[in-house]
JSON list of C-alpha atoms in Angstrom, two decimals:
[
{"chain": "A", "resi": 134, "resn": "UNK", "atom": "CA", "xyz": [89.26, 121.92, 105.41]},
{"chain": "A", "resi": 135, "resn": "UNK", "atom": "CA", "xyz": [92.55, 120.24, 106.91]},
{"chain": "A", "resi": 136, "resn": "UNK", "atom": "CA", "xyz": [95.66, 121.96, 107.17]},
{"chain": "A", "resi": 137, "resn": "UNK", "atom": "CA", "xyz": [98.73, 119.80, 107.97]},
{"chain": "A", "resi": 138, "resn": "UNK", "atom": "CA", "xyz": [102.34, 121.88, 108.48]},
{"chain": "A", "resi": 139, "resn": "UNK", "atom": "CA", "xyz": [105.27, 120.07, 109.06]},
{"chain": "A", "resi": 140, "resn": "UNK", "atom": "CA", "xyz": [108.60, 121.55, 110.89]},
{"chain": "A", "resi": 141, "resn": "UNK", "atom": "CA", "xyz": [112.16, 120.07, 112.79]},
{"chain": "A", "resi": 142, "resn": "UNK", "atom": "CA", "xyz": [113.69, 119.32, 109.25]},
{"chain": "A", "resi": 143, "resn": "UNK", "atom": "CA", "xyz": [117.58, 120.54, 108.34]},
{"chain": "A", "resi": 144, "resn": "UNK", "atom": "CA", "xyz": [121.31, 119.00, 108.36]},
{"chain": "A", "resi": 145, "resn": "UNK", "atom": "CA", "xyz": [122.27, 116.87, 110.58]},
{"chain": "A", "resi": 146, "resn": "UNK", "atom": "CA", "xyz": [125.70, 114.45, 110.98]},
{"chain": "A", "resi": 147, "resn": "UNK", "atom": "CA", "xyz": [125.22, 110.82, 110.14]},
{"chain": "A", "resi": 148, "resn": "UNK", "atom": "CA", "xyz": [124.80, 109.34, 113.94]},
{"chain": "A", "resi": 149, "resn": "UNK", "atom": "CA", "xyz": [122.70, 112.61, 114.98]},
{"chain": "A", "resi": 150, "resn": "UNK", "atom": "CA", "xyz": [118.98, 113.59, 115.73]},
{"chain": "A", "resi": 151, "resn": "UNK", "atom": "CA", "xyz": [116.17, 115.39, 114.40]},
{"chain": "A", "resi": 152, "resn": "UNK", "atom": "CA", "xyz": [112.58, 115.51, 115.49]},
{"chain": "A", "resi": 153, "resn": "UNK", "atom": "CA", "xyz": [109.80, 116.77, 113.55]},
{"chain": "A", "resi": 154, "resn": "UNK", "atom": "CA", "xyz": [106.65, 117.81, 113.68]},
{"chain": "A", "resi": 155, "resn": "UNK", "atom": "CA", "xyz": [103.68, 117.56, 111.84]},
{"chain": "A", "resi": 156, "resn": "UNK", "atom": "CA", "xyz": [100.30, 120.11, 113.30]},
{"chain": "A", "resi": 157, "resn": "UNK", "atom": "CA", "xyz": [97.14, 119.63, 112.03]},
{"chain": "A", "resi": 158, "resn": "UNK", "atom": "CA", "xyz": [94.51, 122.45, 112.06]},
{"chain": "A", "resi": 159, "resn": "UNK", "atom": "CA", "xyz": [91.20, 123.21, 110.54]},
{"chain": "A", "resi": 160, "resn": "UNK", "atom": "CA", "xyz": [87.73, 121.97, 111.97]},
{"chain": "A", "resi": 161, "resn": "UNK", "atom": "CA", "xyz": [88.48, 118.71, 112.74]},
{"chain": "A", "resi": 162, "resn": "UNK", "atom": "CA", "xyz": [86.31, 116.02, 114.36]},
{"chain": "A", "resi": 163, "resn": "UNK", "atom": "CA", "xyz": [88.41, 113.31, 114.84]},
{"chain": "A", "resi": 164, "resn": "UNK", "atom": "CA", "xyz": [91.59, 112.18, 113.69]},
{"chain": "A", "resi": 165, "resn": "UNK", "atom": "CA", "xyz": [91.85, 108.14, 112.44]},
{"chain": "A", "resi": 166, "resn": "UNK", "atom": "CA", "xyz": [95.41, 107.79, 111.98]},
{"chain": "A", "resi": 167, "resn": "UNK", "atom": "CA", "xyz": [98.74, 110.21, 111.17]},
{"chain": "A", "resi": 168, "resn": "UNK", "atom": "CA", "xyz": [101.65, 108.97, 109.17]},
{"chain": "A", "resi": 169, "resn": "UNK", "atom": "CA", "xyz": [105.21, 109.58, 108.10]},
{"chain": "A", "resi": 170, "resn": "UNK", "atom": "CA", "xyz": [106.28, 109.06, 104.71]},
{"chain": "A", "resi": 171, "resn": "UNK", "atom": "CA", "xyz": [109.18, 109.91, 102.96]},
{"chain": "A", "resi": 172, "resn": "UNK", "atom": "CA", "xyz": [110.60, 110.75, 99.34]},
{"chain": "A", "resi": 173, "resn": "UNK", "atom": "CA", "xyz": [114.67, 110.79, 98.41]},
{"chain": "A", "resi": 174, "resn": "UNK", "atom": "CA", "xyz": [115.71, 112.68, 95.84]},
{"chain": "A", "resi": 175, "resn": "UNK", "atom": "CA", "xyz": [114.75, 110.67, 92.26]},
{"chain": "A", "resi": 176, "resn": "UNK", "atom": "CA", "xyz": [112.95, 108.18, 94.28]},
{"chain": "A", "resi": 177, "resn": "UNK", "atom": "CA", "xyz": [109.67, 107.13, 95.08]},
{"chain": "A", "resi": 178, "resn": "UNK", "atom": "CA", "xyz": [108.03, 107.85, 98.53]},
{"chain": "A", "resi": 179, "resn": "UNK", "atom": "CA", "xyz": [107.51, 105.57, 100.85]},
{"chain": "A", "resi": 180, "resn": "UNK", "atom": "CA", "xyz": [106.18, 104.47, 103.84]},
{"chain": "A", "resi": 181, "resn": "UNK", "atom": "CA", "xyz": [107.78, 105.28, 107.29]},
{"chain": "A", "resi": 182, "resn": "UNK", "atom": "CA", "xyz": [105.78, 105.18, 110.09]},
{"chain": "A", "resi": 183, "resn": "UNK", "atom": "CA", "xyz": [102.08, 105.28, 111.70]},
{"chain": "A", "resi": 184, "resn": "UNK", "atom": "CA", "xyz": [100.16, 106.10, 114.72]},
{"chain": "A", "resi": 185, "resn": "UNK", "atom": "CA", "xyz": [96.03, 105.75, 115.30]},
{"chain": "A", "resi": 186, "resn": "UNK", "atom": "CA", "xyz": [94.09, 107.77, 117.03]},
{"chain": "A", "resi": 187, "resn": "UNK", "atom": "CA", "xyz": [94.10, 104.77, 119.84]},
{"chain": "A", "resi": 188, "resn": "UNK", "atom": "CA", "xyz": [98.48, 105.43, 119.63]},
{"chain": "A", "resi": 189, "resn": "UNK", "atom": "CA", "xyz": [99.11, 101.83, 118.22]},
{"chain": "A", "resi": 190, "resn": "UNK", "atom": "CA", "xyz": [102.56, 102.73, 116.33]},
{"chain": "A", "resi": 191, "resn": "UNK", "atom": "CA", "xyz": [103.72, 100.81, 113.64]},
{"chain": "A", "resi": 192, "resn": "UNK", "atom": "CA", "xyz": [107.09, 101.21, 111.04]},
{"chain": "A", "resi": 193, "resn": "UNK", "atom": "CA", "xyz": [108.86, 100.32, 108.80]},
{"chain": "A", "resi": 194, "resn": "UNK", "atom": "CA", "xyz": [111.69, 98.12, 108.97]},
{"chain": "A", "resi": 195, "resn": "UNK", "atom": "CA", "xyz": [114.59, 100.56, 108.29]},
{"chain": "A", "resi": 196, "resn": "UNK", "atom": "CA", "xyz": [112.60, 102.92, 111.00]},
{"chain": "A", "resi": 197, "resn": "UNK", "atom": "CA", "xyz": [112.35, 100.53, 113.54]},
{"chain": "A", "resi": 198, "resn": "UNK", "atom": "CA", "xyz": [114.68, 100.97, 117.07]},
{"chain": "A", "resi": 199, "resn": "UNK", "atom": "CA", "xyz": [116.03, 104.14, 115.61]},
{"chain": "A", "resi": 200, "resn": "UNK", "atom": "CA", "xyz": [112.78, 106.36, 114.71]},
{"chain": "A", "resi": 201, "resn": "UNK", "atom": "CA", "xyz": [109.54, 106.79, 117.33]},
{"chain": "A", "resi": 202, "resn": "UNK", "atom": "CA", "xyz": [106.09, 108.22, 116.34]},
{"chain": "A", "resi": 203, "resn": "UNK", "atom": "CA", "xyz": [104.27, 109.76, 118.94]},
{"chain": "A", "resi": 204, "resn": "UNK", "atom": "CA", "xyz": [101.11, 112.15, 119.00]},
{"chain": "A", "resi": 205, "resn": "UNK", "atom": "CA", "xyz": [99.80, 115.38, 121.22]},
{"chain": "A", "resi": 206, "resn": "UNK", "atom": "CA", "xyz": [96.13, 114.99, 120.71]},
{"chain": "A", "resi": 207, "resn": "UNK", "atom": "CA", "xyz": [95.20, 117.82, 122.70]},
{"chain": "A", "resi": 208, "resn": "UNK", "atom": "CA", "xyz": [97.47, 119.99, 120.07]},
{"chain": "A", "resi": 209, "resn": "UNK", "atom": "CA", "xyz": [96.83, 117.08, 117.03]},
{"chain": "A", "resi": 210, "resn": "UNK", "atom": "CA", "xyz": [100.10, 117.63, 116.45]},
{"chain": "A", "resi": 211, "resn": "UNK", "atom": "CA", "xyz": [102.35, 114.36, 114.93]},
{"chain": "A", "resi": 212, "resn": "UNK", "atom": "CA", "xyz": [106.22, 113.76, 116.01]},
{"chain": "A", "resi": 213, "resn": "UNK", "atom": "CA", "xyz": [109.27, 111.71, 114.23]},
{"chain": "A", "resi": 214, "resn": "UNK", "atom": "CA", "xyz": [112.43, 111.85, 116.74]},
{"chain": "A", "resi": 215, "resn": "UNK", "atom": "CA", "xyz": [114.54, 109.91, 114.98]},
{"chain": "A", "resi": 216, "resn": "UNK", "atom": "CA", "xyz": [118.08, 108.67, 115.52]},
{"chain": "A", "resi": 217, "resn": "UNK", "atom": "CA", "xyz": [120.99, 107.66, 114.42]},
{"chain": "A", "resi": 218, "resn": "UNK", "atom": "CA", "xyz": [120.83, 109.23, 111.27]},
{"chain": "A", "resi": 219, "resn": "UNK", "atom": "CA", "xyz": [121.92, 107.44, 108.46]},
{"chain": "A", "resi": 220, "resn": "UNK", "atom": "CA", "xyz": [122.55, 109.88, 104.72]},
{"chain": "A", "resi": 221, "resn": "UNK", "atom": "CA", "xyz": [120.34, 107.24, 103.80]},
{"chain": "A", "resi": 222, "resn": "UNK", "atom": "CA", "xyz": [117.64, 109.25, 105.39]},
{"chain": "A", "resi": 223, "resn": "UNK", "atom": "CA", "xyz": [118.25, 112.04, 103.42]},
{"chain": "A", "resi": 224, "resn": "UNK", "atom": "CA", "xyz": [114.69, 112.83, 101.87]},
{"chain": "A", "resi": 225, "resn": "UNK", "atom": "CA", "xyz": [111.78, 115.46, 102.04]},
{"chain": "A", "resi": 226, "resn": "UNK", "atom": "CA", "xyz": [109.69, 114.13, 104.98]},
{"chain": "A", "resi": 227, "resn": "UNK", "atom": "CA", "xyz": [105.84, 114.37, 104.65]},
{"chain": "A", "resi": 228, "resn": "UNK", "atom": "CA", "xyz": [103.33, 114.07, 107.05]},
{"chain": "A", "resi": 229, "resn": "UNK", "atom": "CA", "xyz": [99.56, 112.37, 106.26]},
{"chain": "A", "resi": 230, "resn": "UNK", "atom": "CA", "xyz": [96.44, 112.84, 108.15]},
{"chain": "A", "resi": 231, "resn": "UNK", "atom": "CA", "xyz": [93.00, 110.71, 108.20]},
{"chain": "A", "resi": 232, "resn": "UNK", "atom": "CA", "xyz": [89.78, 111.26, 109.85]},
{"chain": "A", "resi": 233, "resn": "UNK", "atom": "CA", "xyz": [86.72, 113.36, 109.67]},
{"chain": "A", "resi": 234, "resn": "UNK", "atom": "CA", "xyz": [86.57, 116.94, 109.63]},
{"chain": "A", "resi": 235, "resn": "UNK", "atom": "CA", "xyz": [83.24, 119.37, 109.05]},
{"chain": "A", "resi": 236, "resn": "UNK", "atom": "CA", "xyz": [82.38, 121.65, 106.35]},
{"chain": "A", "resi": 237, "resn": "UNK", "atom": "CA", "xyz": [81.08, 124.55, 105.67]},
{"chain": "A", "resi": 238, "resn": "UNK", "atom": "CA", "xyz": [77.53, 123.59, 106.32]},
{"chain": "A", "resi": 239, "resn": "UNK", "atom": "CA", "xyz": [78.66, 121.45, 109.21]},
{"chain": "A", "resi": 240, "resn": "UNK", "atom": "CA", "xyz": [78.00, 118.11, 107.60]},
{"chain": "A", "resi": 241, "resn": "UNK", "atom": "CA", "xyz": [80.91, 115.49, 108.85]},
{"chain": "A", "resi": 242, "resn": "UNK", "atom": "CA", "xyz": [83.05, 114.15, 105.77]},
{"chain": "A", "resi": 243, "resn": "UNK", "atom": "CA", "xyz": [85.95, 111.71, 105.82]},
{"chain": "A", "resi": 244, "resn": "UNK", "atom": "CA", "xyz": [89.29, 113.64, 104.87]},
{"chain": "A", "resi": 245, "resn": "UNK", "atom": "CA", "xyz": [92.59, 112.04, 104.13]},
{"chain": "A", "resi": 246, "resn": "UNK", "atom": "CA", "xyz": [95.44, 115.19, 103.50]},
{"chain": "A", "resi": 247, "resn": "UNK", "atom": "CA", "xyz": [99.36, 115.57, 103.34]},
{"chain": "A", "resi": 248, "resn": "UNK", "atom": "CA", "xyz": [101.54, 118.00, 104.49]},
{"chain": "A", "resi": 249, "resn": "UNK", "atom": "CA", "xyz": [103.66, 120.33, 102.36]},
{"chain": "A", "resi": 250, "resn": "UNK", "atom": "CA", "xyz": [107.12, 118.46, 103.36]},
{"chain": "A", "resi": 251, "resn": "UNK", "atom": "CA", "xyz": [110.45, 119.16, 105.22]},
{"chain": "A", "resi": 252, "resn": "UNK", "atom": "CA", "xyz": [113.65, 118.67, 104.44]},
{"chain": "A", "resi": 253, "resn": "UNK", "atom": "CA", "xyz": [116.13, 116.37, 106.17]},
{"chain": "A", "resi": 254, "resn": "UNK", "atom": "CA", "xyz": [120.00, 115.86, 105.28]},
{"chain": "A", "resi": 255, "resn": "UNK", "atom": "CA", "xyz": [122.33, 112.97, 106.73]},
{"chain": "A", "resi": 256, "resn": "UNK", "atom": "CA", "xyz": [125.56, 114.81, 106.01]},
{"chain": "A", "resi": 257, "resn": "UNK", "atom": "CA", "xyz": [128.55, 111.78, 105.95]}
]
């Protein structure tokens, strides 16, 4: 079991910051990979940004220079400061994990799990 809880979401002013986080619990072995995606209201969710266990980063291109991924893997915990808010931003933010945890009988299993979601405005 994989628990992943995400937090830092709220209104902001177009040009402004947020940064959230994303904490994963449970009994984890290893973490492959944690990801932002996001979903506007009436839209689909997509992609934002990436970071592996090794902390290669990757994003997508309206993320890029204003957005940074970053990871405490001590605390497994997953962060999005991002700036320069655009109300094109505005969407529920959701965090994704991937890696292996162990069960209840202590076998290892790949797990792959999202996070609940936060809410971020871009007020105008």
């Amino acid at each position: 079991q994989v628990q992943l809880v995400e937090s830092g979401g709220g209104l902001v002013q177009a040009g402004g910051s947020l940064r959230l986080s994303c904490a994963a619990s449970g009994s984890i072995f290893s973490i492959t990979s944690m990801a932002w995606y996001r979903q506007p209201l009436g839209k689909q969710r997509e992609y934002v940004a990436r970071i592996t266990g090794g902390g290669s980063t990757s994003y997508t291109d309206s993320a890029k220079d204003r957005f940074t991924i970053s990871r405490d893997k001590a605390n497994n915990t997953m962060y999005l400061q991002m700036s320069s808010l655009k109300p094109e931003d505005t969407a529920i933010y959701y965090c994704y994990a991937d890696g292996v945890y162990s069960d209840y009988d202590g076998a290892l299993s790949d797990f792959g799990f999202w996070g609940q979601g936060t809410q971020v405005t871009v007020s105008s």
